[in-house]
Amino acid sequence: MKRESTGIKKVDALIEGGFPISSVIGLSGPPGIGKSIFSLHFMLEGARKNQKCVYINLEEPKENIDNMIEEFEFKEEFLSFVKSKKIIIKCYDHSEFEKIYNNFFEKLIEEKVQRLVIDSFNVFFTSFFASKEIPTEVTISKMIHKTIGMLRKQGMATLLLLEKNKESYNIPYLVDGIIELDYLDLGTIERRLFISKMRWTDQYKESVPFEIGKKGIIVQDAS
Amino acid sequence: MTDNLKDFLFRKLFAPQVIIINQPGVIISKTTQKYGKSSSKRRMLFVFEDVCVAIQNALIKKTGETNTSSFYYKMGKDVGFYYMILSGTKKISSFLVETVIKYIFYTLSTVGQTFGEQVTIDVKKKYLCLKGYDNIISRKTKNISFFAGFSSGIFSYLLNENIEAKIITSDNEKKYTVIELSKINPFFYLPNVETIKKFIGNYEQNFPKPSKFRDVSSYKDLLKHKKIQIEEKGKNKLFGYSLLFTEVGFLALLVRYHLDNKYEKLLQNAIVSENMKIFEKITISKEKKDRLKFISSSLSALGWGIVEFNLYNDRIICNIKDCSMYEDFLYFQTYSIKGGLQTALKKEVTVKKYHFAGPNSAKIEYSL
């Protein structure tokens, strides 16, 4: 099976070389664990392969994303891809996103996007419904099901960032894979990455430790 | 009746389904069964094996092997009755006794209590023989009396007739044990069912509504982060130290027995000193507040409730939310935490007071 590299070699090694091609992957974890940083690696890898990458953030202003990129050694390379529009970063608030939602998928096809990150997918639908009546759980679930189906159909490698402890609407069942980032605080913080699901893949079954440093996410050897 | 038919009936009509509900601070084992109550819940937790070993060894040292064996046999038998009363087991048909017995001892063997790994039973003759290897606690104390008493409690309760246990072999070198229960064993002890029911009280009060704010880990988190390892026969280890998985009442009864028999000092010293040794070895943080966080997070993950500390100049307050309501278990927690605190703070602390501050909420004050 063809695979797309995650952008982090040691994570690729845990999933037989990368995400299955055209798959929709959930990346879940508590706030501040490193989901957005993981997505930077994902986009950087795509851009290096001459793929068009789009990052959509529905919660934070662009300045925050820019500041995040500045922290890392790969910032120059990353920003060069932003300049050449290989990587597109879009930050929307509710009202802005509502306006573009209806053409969202058409735009992705038109722009020939090959890697997509949605940060966070939990607010993706609440943004859409911001000025409309509150949807039922069934409505949201149906929309999610439809959206994931459409994303898969477009042939993009998609990373959906999911906030842990927020309503999941069965998203883990609908996506092709789930990578969980989590931490344990026993006086010292230890971060771990766990691949709880990856279709068509004999994934590594245990958790692996990781840290965040100047090079971004650094996965340690399994222990 | 053939074994296959018995097993079929047991599975289809009576076989309990066990679900473990695990959240930070609270571990609940929920069993649905049809031969007793429709379902029963137990408040479970983990405790370091070495603490239980230290308590038993301290008694052996103080009073001798014979007295300790008698003490623990009676306690074990009470716990056996306690276990059966909690499960809501009423009289069951004799043709199912064998299957139920095998089920109980099999279940125990999956969590390190392997004294009944091999079961030989003749219900008509009221005979039961349990063989096991490397049973938790007794493998280190070399004293299997508690488990002998426990087996007697279970068997007697199910048969509605007092059957004592005899220890045939306790091979210290190889940790191999044989316990034989038979009508011919002379009478030793009969638990008082009413006393045990009174001890249980309102068991439902041990199941709090989950607290919303939880800044601590669960057992599942420790497992996922590889701080807990599960070895053969379900032996759990936290940072290399074996854990006993038990219902909270066992520890409460352990405390109650010691207090009633005026072994309070012995109990306190054993609990405190062993916890000090363990926490000294397993705490890696250097900063005081990180060491306190380690204690609160690890004990919470072991199902002790949500443990939090507030440190002042002259005292430290420990609040435990979602705790069990056994006062005797609160005693156990108080002195266990004292051991952890003395290691974290590198000074002696004194227990000033401990009490329930509300439903499933306890407060322990230590002076520095």
Tab-separated table of C-alpha atoms in Angstrom, chain B:
chain	number	residue	atom	x	y	z
B	1	MET	CA	-24.939	-33.985	35.465
B	2	THR	CA	-22.077	-33.809	32.990
B	3	ASP	CA	-19.431	-31.134	33.305
B	4	ASN	CA	-20.278	-29.726	29.877
B	5	LEU	CA	-23.929	-29.230	30.762
B	6	LYS	CA	-23.028	-27.684	34.109
B	7	ASP	CA	-20.634	-25.291	32.437
B	8	PHE	CA	-23.238	-24.456	29.808
B	9	LEU	CA	-25.893	-23.699	32.404
B	10	PHE	CA	-23.425	-21.669	34.414
B	11	ARG	CA	-22.385	-19.625	31.412
B	12	LYS	CA	-25.847	-19.061	30.048
B	13	LEU	CA	-27.799	-18.577	33.243
B	14	PHE	CA	-25.413	-17.561	35.937
B	15	ALA	CA	-22.065	-16.566	34.528
B	16	PRO	CA	-21.205	-13.144	35.802
B	17	GLN	CA	-20.006	-10.430	33.505
B	18	VAL	CA	-17.334	-8.320	35.052
B	19	ILE	CA	-16.682	-4.787	33.933
B	20	ILE	CA	-13.945	-2.687	35.448
B	21	ILE	CA	-14.812	0.993	35.557
B	22	ASN	CA	-11.689	3.033	35.906
B	23	GLN	CA	-11.390	6.788	36.328
B	24	PRO	CA	-8.923	8.925	38.251
B	25	GLY	CA	-9.247	8.071	41.906
B	26	VAL	CA	-11.874	5.380	41.563
B	27	ILE	CA	-11.821	1.802	40.351
B	28	ILE	CA	-15.084	-0.120	40.378
B	29	SER	CA	-15.632	-3.742	39.517
B	30	LYS	CA	-19.185	-4.322	38.379
B	31	THR	CA	-20.496	-7.862	38.173
B	32	THR	CA	-23.824	-8.810	36.711
B	33	GLN	CA	-24.972	-12.162	37.926
B	34	LYS	CA	-28.188	-14.002	38.089
B	35	TYR	CA	-27.699	-16.326	41.012
B	36	GLY	CA	-27.473	-13.501	43.520
B	37	LYS	CA	-28.391	-9.838	43.122
B	38	SER	CA	-28.901	-8.769	39.543
B	39	SER	CA	-25.624	-6.869	39.714
B	40	SER	CA	-23.075	-6.015	42.336
B	41	LYS	CA	-20.404	-3.381	42.493
B	42	ARG	CA	-17.194	-3.371	44.418
B	43	ARG	CA	-14.879	-0.516	45.185
B	44	MET	CA	-11.460	-1.813	44.233
B	45	LEU	CA	-7.979	-0.448	44.598
B	46	PHE	CA	-4.328	-1.343	44.431
B	47	VAL	CA	-1.984	-1.422	47.382
B	48	PHE	CA	1.706	-2.263	47.491
B	49	GLU	CA	2.191	-5.949	48.258
B	50	ASP	CA	5.228	-5.114	50.398
B	51	VAL	CA	3.117	-3.035	52.800
B	52	CYS	CA	0.852	-6.027	53.490
B	53	VAL	CA	3.952	-8.205	53.824
B	54	ALA	CA	5.502	-5.776	56.291
B	55	ILE	CA	2.367	-5.746	58.440
B	56	GLN	CA	2.230	-9.533	58.616
B	57	ASN	CA	5.958	-9.874	59.222
B	58	ALA	CA	5.753	-7.336	62.033
B	59	LEU	CA	3.113	-9.460	63.748
B	60	ILE	CA	5.147	-12.621	63.249
B	61	LYS	CA	8.125	-10.895	64.813
B	62	LYS	CA	6.107	-9.632	67.772
B	63	THR	CA	3.852	-12.574	68.552
B	64	GLY	CA	5.293	-15.571	66.740
B	65	GLU	CA	4.244	-17.694	63.800
B	66	THR	CA	1.471	-19.627	65.567
B	67	ASN	CA	-0.353	-16.618	66.908
B	68	THR	CA	-0.014	-14.812	63.580
B	69	SER	CA	-1.365	-17.812	61.715
B	70	SER	CA	-4.393	-17.968	63.988
B	71	PHE	CA	-4.953	-14.223	63.713
B	72	TYR	CA	-4.732	-14.206	59.934
B	73	TYR	CA	-6.797	-17.376	59.490
B	74	LYS	CA	-9.709	-15.801	61.364
B	75	MET	CA	-9.302	-12.549	59.466
B	76	GLY	CA	-9.170	-14.438	56.182
B	77	LYS	CA	-12.328	-16.330	57.018
B	78	ASP	CA	-14.133	-13.098	57.866
B	79	VAL	CA	-12.952	-11.669	54.556
B	80	GLY	CA	-14.238	-14.781	52.768
B	81	PHE	CA	-17.669	-14.285	54.309
B	82	TYR	CA	-17.437	-10.559	53.582
B	83	TYR	CA	-16.654	-11.312	49.935
B	84	MET	CA	-19.684	-13.609	49.614
B	85	ILE	CA	-22.064	-11.281	51.453
B	86	LEU	CA	-20.983	-8.395	49.200
B	87	SER	CA	-21.636	-10.404	46.082
B	88	GLY	CA	-25.199	-10.928	47.259
B	89	THR	CA	-24.887	-14.673	46.833
B	90	LYS	CA	-27.857	-16.501	48.198
B	91	LYS	CA	-28.113	-20.257	48.462
B	92	ILE	CA	-27.134	-21.834	45.176
B	93	SER	CA	-27.934	-25.270	43.842
B	94	SER	CA	-25.393	-27.874	44.862
B	95	PHE	CA	-24.744	-28.860	41.272
B	96	LEU	CA	-23.353	-25.372	40.631
B	97	VAL	CA	-21.104	-25.115	43.703
B	98	GLU	CA	-18.162	-26.702	41.948
B	99	THR	CA	-18.390	-24.367	38.989
B	100	VAL	CA	-18.783	-21.308	41.203
B	101	ILE	CA	-15.785	-22.325	43.338
B	102	LYS	CA	-13.630	-22.849	40.270
B	103	TYR	CA	-14.777	-19.523	38.890
B	104	ILE	CA	-13.932	-17.650	42.102
B	105	PHE	CA	-10.442	-19.093	42.429
B	106	TYR	CA	-9.761	-18.717	38.745
B	107	THR	CA	-10.724	-15.037	38.946
B	108	LEU	CA	-8.430	-14.530	41.924
B	109	SER	CA	-5.567	-16.222	40.127
B	110	THR	CA	-5.814	-13.678	37.303
B	111	VAL	CA	-4.831	-10.927	39.745
B	112	GLY	CA	-1.881	-12.610	41.379
B	113	GLN	CA	-3.792	-14.525	44.081
B	114	THR	CA	-2.705	-17.859	42.737
B	115	PHE	CA	-3.148	-20.008	45.854
B	116	GLY	CA	-6.148	-21.718	44.226
B	117	GLU	CA	-4.799	-22.158	40.710
B	118	GLN	CA	-5.552	-25.842	40.817
B	119	VAL	CA	-8.847	-26.803	42.360
B	120	THR	CA	-9.893	-30.313	43.297
B	121	ILE	CA	-13.407	-30.475	44.668
B	122	ASP	CA	-15.940	-33.037	45.733
B	123	VAL	CA	-19.086	-31.233	46.755
B	124	LYS	CA	-20.839	-34.372	48.033
B	125	LYS	CA	-17.927	-35.132	50.337
B	126	LYS	CA	-17.567	-31.430	51.176
B	127	TYR	CA	-13.936	-31.548	50.210
B	128	LEU	CA	-11.834	-28.892	48.526
B	129	CYS	CA	-8.128	-28.861	47.776
B	130	LEU	CA	-6.343	-25.777	46.509
B	131	LYS	CA	-2.869	-25.847	45.062
B	132	GLY	CA	-0.930	-22.826	43.932
B	133	TYR	CA	2.400	-21.285	43.300
B	134	ASP	CA	3.870	-17.841	43.955
B	135	ASN	CA	0.766	-16.481	45.635
B	136	ILE	CA	0.914	-12.769	46.359
B	137	ILE	CA	1.941	-11.786	49.916
B	138	SER	CA	2.330	-15.335	51.236
B	139	ARG	CA	5.193	-15.923	48.783
B	140	LYS	CA	7.154	-13.360	50.820
B	141	THR	CA	5.840	-13.904	54.351
B	142	LYS	CA	5.860	-17.714	53.969
B	143	ASN	CA	2.541	-17.685	55.801
B	144	ILE	CA	-0.577	-18.699	53.869
B	145	SER	CA	-2.985	-18.671	56.821
B	146	PHE	CA	-4.975	-15.717	55.576
B	147	PHE	CA	-5.721	-17.465	52.285
B	148	ALA	CA	-6.522	-20.713	54.062
B	149	GLY	CA	-9.042	-18.852	56.198
B	150	PHE	CA	-10.372	-17.037	53.162
B	151	SER	CA	-10.965	-20.336	51.306
B	152	SER	CA	-12.723	-21.717	54.357
B	153	GLY	CA	-14.947	-18.644	54.447
B	154	ILE	CA	-15.922	-19.006	50.798
B	155	PHE	CA	-16.494	-22.768	50.921
B	156	SER	CA	-18.389	-22.684	54.202
B	157	TYR	CA	-20.626	-19.888	53.021
B	158	LEU	CA	-21.498	-21.640	49.782
B	159	LEU	CA	-22.199	-24.962	51.463
B	160	ASN	CA	-23.927	-23.288	54.393
B	161	GLU	CA	-21.830	-25.468	56.650
B	162	ASN	CA	-18.585	-24.728	58.509
B	163	ILE	CA	-15.608	-26.385	56.779
B	164	GLU	CA	-12.151	-25.596	58.113
B	165	ALA	CA	-8.982	-25.446	56.078
B	166	LYS	CA	-5.672	-27.092	56.817
B	167	ILE	CA	-2.365	-26.071	55.332
B	168	ILE	CA	-0.768	-29.208	53.940
B	169	THR	CA	2.270	-27.709	52.318
B	170	SER	CA	3.819	-24.349	52.329
B	171	ASP	CA	7.061	-24.975	50.538
B	172	ASN	CA	9.093	-21.929	51.422
B	173	GLU	CA	11.770	-22.559	48.858
B	174	LYS	CA	9.520	-22.955	45.856
B	175	LYS	CA	6.545	-20.858	47.072
B	176	TYR	CA	4.249	-23.825	46.422
B	177	THR	CA	1.212	-24.226	48.695
B	178	VAL	CA	-1.516	-26.782	49.272
B	179	ILE	CA	-4.610	-26.009	51.311
B	180	GLU	CA	-7.097	-28.754	52.092
B	181	LEU	CA	-10.636	-28.151	53.277
B	182	SER	CA	-12.587	-31.013	54.717
B	183	LYS	CA	-15.276	-31.826	57.276
B	184	ILE	CA	-12.720	-33.839	59.226
B	185	ASN	CA	-10.655	-30.734	60.002
B	186	PRO	CA	-11.387	-29.739	63.601
B	187	PHE	CA	-13.476	-26.677	64.292
B	188	PHE	CA	-11.467	-23.476	64.602
B	189	TYR	CA	-13.538	-20.395	63.941
B	190	LEU	CA	-16.939	-19.311	62.702
B	191	PRO	CA	-17.479	-15.723	61.466
B	192	ASN	CA	-20.385	-13.732	62.762
B	193	VAL	CA	-22.471	-12.827	59.723
B	194	GLU	CA	-24.307	-10.027	61.508
B	195	THR	CA	-21.047	-8.426	62.618
B	196	ILE	CA	-19.774	-8.527	59.054
B	197	LYS	CA	-22.998	-7.082	57.672
B	198	LYS	CA	-22.755	-4.303	60.256
B	199	PHE	CA	-19.161	-3.689	59.184
B	200	ILE	CA	-20.249	-3.393	55.542
B	201	GLY	CA	-22.995	-0.945	56.494
B	202	ASN	CA	-24.290	1.000	53.530
B	203	TYR	CA	-21.812	-0.188	50.911
B	204	GLU	CA	-23.354	2.009	48.220
B	205	GLN	CA	-21.817	5.053	49.883
B	206	ASN	CA	-18.417	3.947	48.557
B	207	PHE	CA	-19.441	4.915	45.025
B	208	PRO	CA	-19.252	8.652	44.585
B	209	LYS	CA	-20.539	10.614	41.643
B	210	PRO	CA	-17.358	11.255	39.652
B	211	SER	CA	-15.767	14.616	40.425
B	212	LYS	CA	-15.606	16.971	37.474
B	213	PHE	CA	-12.207	18.424	38.166
B	214	ARG	CA	-9.476	15.845	38.094
B	215	ASP	CA	-5.891	16.863	37.760
B	216	VAL	CA	-4.613	13.389	38.499
B	217	SER	CA	-4.097	10.201	36.556
B	218	SER	CA	-6.049	6.992	36.387
B	219	TYR	CA	-4.787	3.404	36.498
B	220	LYS	CA	-5.352	3.243	32.758
B	221	ASP	CA	-3.100	6.278	32.284
B	222	LEU	CA	-0.295	4.603	34.237
B	223	LEU	CA	-0.709	1.471	32.169
B	224	LYS	CA	-0.682	3.406	28.910
B	225	HIS	CA	2.407	5.303	29.985
B	226	LYS	CA	4.084	2.053	30.990
B	227	LYS	CA	4.453	2.946	34.633
B	228	ILE	CA	2.474	-0.158	35.472
B	229	GLN	CA	3.575	-3.462	34.061
B	230	ILE	CA	1.400	-6.525	34.053
B	231	GLU	CA	3.364	-9.710	34.442
B	232	GLU	CA	2.355	-13.324	34.356
B	233	LYS	CA	-0.816	-14.293	36.189
B	234	GLY	CA	-1.994	-10.708	36.376
B	235	LYS	CA	0.636	-9.460	38.778
B	236	ASN	CA	0.661	-5.690	38.430
B	237	LYS	CA	3.809	-3.765	39.230
B	238	LEU	CA	4.197	-0.046	39.722
B	239	PHE	CA	7.780	1.036	39.120
B	240	GLY	CA	8.814	-2.543	39.795
B	241	TYR	CA	6.850	-2.954	43.037
B	242	SER	CA	4.123	-5.583	43.068
B	243	LEU	CA	0.590	-4.426	43.695
B	244	LEU	CA	-2.266	-6.284	45.336
B	245	PHE	CA	-5.594	-5.662	43.578
B	246	THR	CA	-8.240	-5.897	46.229
B	247	GLU	CA	-11.613	-4.724	47.371
B	248	VAL	CA	-11.320	-1.837	49.807
B	249	GLY	CA	-12.998	-3.698	52.671
B	250	PHE	CA	-10.112	-6.162	52.940
B	251	LEU	CA	-7.765	-3.360	54.007
B	252	ALA	CA	-10.417	-1.890	56.294
B	253	LEU	CA	-10.816	-5.302	57.982
B	254	LEU	CA	-7.051	-5.662	58.238
B	255	VAL	CA	-6.925	-2.383	60.150
B	256	ARG	CA	-9.976	-3.236	62.260
B	257	TYR	CA	-8.454	-6.580	63.316
B	258	HIS	CA	-5.206	-4.923	64.362
B	259	LEU	CA	-6.927	-2.147	66.279
B	260	ASP	CA	-9.328	-4.529	68.036
B	261	ASN	CA	-6.404	-6.705	69.116
B	262	LYS	CA	-4.335	-3.755	70.345
B	263	TYR	CA	-1.697	-3.981	67.607
B	264	GLU	CA	-2.063	-0.345	66.638
B	265	LYS	CA	1.550	0.715	67.052
B	266	LEU	CA	2.783	-2.304	65.147
B	267	LEU	CA	0.351	-1.562	62.334
B	268	GLN	CA	1.232	2.122	62.117
B	269	ASN	CA	4.971	1.495	62.151
B	270	ALA	CA	4.788	-1.182	59.486
B	271	ILE	CA	2.600	0.922	57.183
B	272	VAL	CA	4.677	4.078	57.576
B	273	SER	CA	8.117	2.526	57.327
B	274	GLU	CA	7.321	0.347	54.331
B	275	ASN	CA	5.707	3.200	52.435
B	276	MET	CA	8.746	5.340	53.186
B	277	LYS	CA	11.014	2.673	51.707
B	278	ILE	CA	8.901	2.283	48.598
B	279	PHE	CA	8.406	5.973	47.895
B	280	GLU	CA	12.097	6.609	48.467
B	281	LYS	CA	12.883	4.172	45.695
B	282	ILE	CA	10.211	5.144	43.179
B	283	THR	CA	10.074	8.943	43.443
B	284	ILE	CA	12.443	10.499	40.963
B	285	SER	CA	11.489	14.182	41.260
B	286	LYS	CA	13.799	16.395	43.246
B	287	GLU	CA	11.554	19.368	43.992
B	288	LYS	CA	9.245	19.122	47.000
B	289	LYS	CA	6.095	20.092	45.123
B	290	ASP	CA	6.897	17.577	42.361
B	291	ARG	CA	7.403	14.834	44.934
B	292	LEU	CA	4.044	15.653	46.478
B	293	LYS	CA	2.494	15.607	43.015
B	294	PHE	CA	4.002	12.167	42.487
B	295	ILE	CA	2.342	10.833	45.634
B	296	SER	CA	-1.040	12.382	44.889
B	297	SER	CA	-1.046	11.224	41.250
B	298	SER	CA	0.132	7.693	41.905
B	299	LEU	CA	-2.233	7.052	44.831
B	300	SER	CA	-5.131	8.502	42.846
B	301	ALA	CA	-4.307	6.200	39.958
B	302	LEU	CA	-4.334	3.238	42.354
B	303	GLY	CA	-7.977	3.991	43.194
B	304	TRP	CA	-7.489	5.685	46.568
B	305	GLY	CA	-9.668	8.663	45.681
B	306	ILE	CA	-8.407	11.969	44.330
B	307	VAL	CA	-5.558	12.927	46.598
B	308	GLU	CA	-4.467	16.565	46.868
B	309	PHE	CA	-2.059	18.319	49.170
B	310	ASN	CA	-1.929	21.833	50.557
B	311	LEU	CA	1.420	22.600	52.121
B	312	TYR	CA	1.767	25.260	54.825
B	313	ASN	CA	4.696	26.240	57.023
B	314	ASP	CA	3.752	24.105	59.959
B	315	ARG	CA	1.307	21.619	58.520
B	316	ILE	CA	0.166	19.804	55.450
B	317	ILE	CA	-3.456	19.113	54.647
B	318	CYS	CA	-4.376	16.153	52.515
B	319	ASN	CA	-7.827	16.240	50.927
B	320	ILE	CA	-9.162	13.085	49.377
B	321	LYS	CA	-12.211	13.404	47.151
B	322	ASP	CA	-14.180	10.431	45.808
B	323	CYS	CA	-12.802	8.346	48.660
B	324	SER	CA	-14.228	5.167	50.129
B	325	MET	CA	-16.296	5.655	53.287
B	326	TYR	CA	-14.659	2.894	55.334
B	327	GLU	CA	-13.185	4.719	58.307
B	328	ASP	CA	-10.679	1.943	58.867
B	329	PHE	CA	-9.437	2.283	55.315
B	330	LEU	CA	-9.038	6.029	55.906
B	331	TYR	CA	-6.773	5.051	58.792
B	332	PHE	CA	-4.718	2.912	56.411
B	333	GLN	CA	-4.521	5.779	53.926
B	334	THR	CA	-3.514	8.242	56.634
B	335	TYR	CA	-0.467	6.263	57.674
B	336	SER	CA	0.465	5.214	54.142
B	337	ILE	CA	0.458	8.846	53.076
B	338	LYS	CA	2.448	9.756	56.167
B	339	GLY	CA	5.177	7.403	54.906
B	340	GLY	CA	5.095	9.023	51.467
B	341	LEU	CA	5.166	12.535	52.969
B	342	GLN	CA	8.139	11.811	55.192
B	343	THR	CA	10.041	10.732	52.102
B	344	ALA	CA	8.878	13.706	50.011
B	345	LEU	CA	9.529	16.324	52.675
B	346	LYS	CA	12.554	14.585	54.174
B	347	LYS	CA	11.299	15.153	57.671
B	348	GLU	CA	9.076	13.520	60.205
B	349	VAL	CA	5.386	14.400	60.077
B	350	THR	CA	2.783	13.710	62.755
B	351	VAL	CA	-0.795	12.750	62.154
B	352	LYS	CA	-2.906	15.402	63.837
B	353	LYS	CA	-6.336	14.300	62.757
B	354	TYR	CA	-8.230	12.510	60.025
B	355	HIS	CA	-11.936	12.480	59.359
B	356	PHE	CA	-14.620	12.503	56.715
B	357	ALA	CA	-15.410	16.056	55.679
B	358	GLY	CA	-18.544	15.031	53.789
B	359	PRO	CA	-19.806	12.248	51.534
B	360	ASN	CA	-16.754	10.648	49.886
B	361	SER	CA	-14.553	13.454	51.085
B	362	ALA	CA	-11.810	13.045	53.656
B	363	LYS	CA	-9.379	15.425	55.260
B	364	ILE	CA	-6.122	14.458	56.924
B	365	GLU	CA	-3.995	16.960	58.768
B	366	TYR	CA	-0.325	16.370	59.447
B	367	SER	CA	1.875	18.654	61.463
B	368	LEU	CA	5.449	19.270	60.342
